[in-house]
Tab-separated table of C-alpha atoms in Angstrom:
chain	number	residue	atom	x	y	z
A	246	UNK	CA	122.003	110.587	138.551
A	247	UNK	CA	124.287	111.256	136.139
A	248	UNK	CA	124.422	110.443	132.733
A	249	UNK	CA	127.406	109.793	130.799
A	250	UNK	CA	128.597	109.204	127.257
A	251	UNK	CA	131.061	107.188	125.586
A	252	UNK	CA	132.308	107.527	122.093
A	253	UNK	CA	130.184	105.134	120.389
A	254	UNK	CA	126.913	106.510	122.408
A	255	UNK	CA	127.076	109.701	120.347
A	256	UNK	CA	124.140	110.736	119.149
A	257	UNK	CA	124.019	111.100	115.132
A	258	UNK	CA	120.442	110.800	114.787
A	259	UNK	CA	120.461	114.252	112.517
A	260	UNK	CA	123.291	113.743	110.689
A	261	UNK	CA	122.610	110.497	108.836
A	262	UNK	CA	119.072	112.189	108.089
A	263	UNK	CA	120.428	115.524	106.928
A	264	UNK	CA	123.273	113.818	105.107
A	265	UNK	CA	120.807	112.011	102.702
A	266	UNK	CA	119.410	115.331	102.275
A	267	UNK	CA	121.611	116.599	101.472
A	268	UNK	CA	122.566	114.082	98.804
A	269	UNK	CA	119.412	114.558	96.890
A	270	UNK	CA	119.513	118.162	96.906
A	271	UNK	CA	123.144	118.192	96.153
A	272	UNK	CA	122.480	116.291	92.801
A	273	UNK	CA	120.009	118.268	91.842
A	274	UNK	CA	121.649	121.714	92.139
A	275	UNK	CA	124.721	119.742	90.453
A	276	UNK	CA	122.531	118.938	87.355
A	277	UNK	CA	121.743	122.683	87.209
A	278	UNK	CA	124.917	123.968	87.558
A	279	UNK	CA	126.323	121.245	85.579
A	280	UNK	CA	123.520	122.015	82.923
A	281	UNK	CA	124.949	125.936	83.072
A	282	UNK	CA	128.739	125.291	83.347
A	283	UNK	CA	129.088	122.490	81.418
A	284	UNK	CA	126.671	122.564	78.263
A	285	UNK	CA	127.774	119.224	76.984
A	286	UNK	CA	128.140	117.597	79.762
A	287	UNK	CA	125.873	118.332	82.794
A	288	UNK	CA	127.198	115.300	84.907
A	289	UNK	CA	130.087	117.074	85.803
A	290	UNK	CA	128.170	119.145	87.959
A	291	UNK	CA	126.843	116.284	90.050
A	292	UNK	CA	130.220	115.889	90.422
A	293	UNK	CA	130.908	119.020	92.266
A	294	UNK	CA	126.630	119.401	93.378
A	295	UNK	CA	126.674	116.085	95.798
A	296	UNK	CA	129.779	116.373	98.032
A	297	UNK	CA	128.836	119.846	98.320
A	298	UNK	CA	125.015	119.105	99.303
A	299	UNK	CA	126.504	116.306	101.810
A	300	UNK	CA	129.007	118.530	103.530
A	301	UNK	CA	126.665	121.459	104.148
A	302	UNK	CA	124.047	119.163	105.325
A	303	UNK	CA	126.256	117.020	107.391
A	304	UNK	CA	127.246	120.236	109.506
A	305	UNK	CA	123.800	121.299	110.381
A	306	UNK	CA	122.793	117.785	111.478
A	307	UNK	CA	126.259	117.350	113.410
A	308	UNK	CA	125.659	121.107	115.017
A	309	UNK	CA	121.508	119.425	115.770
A	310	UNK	CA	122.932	116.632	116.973
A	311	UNK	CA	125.686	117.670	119.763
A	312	UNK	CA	122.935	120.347	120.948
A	313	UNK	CA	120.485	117.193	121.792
A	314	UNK	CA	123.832	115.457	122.878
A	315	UNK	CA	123.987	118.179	125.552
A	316	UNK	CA	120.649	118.327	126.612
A	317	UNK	CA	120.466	114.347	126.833
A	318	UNK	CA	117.603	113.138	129.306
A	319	UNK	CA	116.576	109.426	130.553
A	320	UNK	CA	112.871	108.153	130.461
A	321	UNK	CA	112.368	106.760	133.781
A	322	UNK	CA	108.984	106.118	133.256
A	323	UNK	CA	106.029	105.908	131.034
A	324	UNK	CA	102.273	107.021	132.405
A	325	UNK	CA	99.120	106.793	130.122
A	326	UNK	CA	96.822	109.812	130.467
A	327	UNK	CA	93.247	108.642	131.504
A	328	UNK	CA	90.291	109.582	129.297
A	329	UNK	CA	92.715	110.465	126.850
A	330	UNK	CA	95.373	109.058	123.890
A	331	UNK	CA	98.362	111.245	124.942
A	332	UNK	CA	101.098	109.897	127.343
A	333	UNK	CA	103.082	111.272	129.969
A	334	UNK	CA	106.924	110.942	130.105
A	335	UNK	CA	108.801	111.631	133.233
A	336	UNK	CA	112.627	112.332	132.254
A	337	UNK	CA	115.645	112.524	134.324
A	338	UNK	CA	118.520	115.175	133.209
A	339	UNK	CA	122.122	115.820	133.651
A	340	UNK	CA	121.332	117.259	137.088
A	341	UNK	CA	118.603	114.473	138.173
A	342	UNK	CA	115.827	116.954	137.871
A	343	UNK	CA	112.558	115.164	136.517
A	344	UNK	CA	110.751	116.715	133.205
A	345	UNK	CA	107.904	116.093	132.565
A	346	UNK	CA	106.303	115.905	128.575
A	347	UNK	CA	103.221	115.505	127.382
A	348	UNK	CA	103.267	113.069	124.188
A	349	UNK	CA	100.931	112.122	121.310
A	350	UNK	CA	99.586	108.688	120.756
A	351	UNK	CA	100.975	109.356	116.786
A	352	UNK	CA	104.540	110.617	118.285
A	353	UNK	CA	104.320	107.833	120.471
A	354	UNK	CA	104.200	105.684	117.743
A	355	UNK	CA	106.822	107.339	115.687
A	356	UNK	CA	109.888	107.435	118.434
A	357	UNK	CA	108.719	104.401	120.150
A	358	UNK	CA	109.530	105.571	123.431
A	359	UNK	CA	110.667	102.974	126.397
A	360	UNK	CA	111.648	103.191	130.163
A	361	UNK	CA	115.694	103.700	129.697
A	362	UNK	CA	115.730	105.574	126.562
A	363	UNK	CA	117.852	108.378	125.901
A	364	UNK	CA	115.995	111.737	125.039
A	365	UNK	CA	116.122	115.153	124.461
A	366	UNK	CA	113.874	117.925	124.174
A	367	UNK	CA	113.946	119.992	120.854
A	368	UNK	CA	113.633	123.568	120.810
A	369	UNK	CA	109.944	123.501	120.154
A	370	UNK	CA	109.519	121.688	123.232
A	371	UNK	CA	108.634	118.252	122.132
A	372	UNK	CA	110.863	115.351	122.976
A	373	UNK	CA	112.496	113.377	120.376
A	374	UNK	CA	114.469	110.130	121.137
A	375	UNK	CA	117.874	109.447	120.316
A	376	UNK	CA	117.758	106.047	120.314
A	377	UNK	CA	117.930	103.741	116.947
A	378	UNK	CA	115.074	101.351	116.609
């Protein structure tokens, strides 16, 4: 099985979160600067402190994002763990081999997780899905 990606499947799951991030501590360290630089006017520095913040953020969540990208995995199927909350989740990979991950009722939760989904695995281990529910 192979699993290809078009243009619009790109995965940007990172950097929209970073990038709003980013914005807040971009203003911030603009009203500082803008506070130091520009005694009478300390706006100016939000100016300069938010497309800075964005941009810097932005390229850590697009560098997060294209290393899931490459490492992108489908569910093909869901078990439930008897005498216990966790859930197994058998993934397929670029190469057909089936993963295995062991998942937390609250993670669970959190991703919502389905047959079909695209995944990766983070470098922690855990798997995080890159789908947008």
């Amino acid at each position: 099985m192979e699993i290809k990606m078009d243009k619009k499947d790109a995965v940007k799951k990172y950097m929209m979160l970073y990038m709003g991030l980013g914005m807040c501590f971009g203003v911030s360290i603009g009203l500082v600067f803008g506070r130091i630089l520009y005694p009478d006017n300390m706006s100016m520095g939000i100016c300069f402190g938010l497309p800075i913040g964005m941009y810097i953020d932005m390229t850590i969540g697009t560098a997060k994002d294209k290393r899931l990208s490459e490492n992108i995995m489908k569910i093909c199927r869901i078990e439930a763990i008897s005498g216990s909350s966790d859930t197994m989740i058998y993934s397929l990979d670029k190469n057909g081999t089936e993963k295995e991950y062991r998942v937390t009722e609250k993670k669970m939760k959190a991703e919502k997780f389905v047959v079909n989904d695209r995944v990766a695995e983070e470098t922690d281990g855990s798997l995080v899905s890159l789908e947008s529910k």
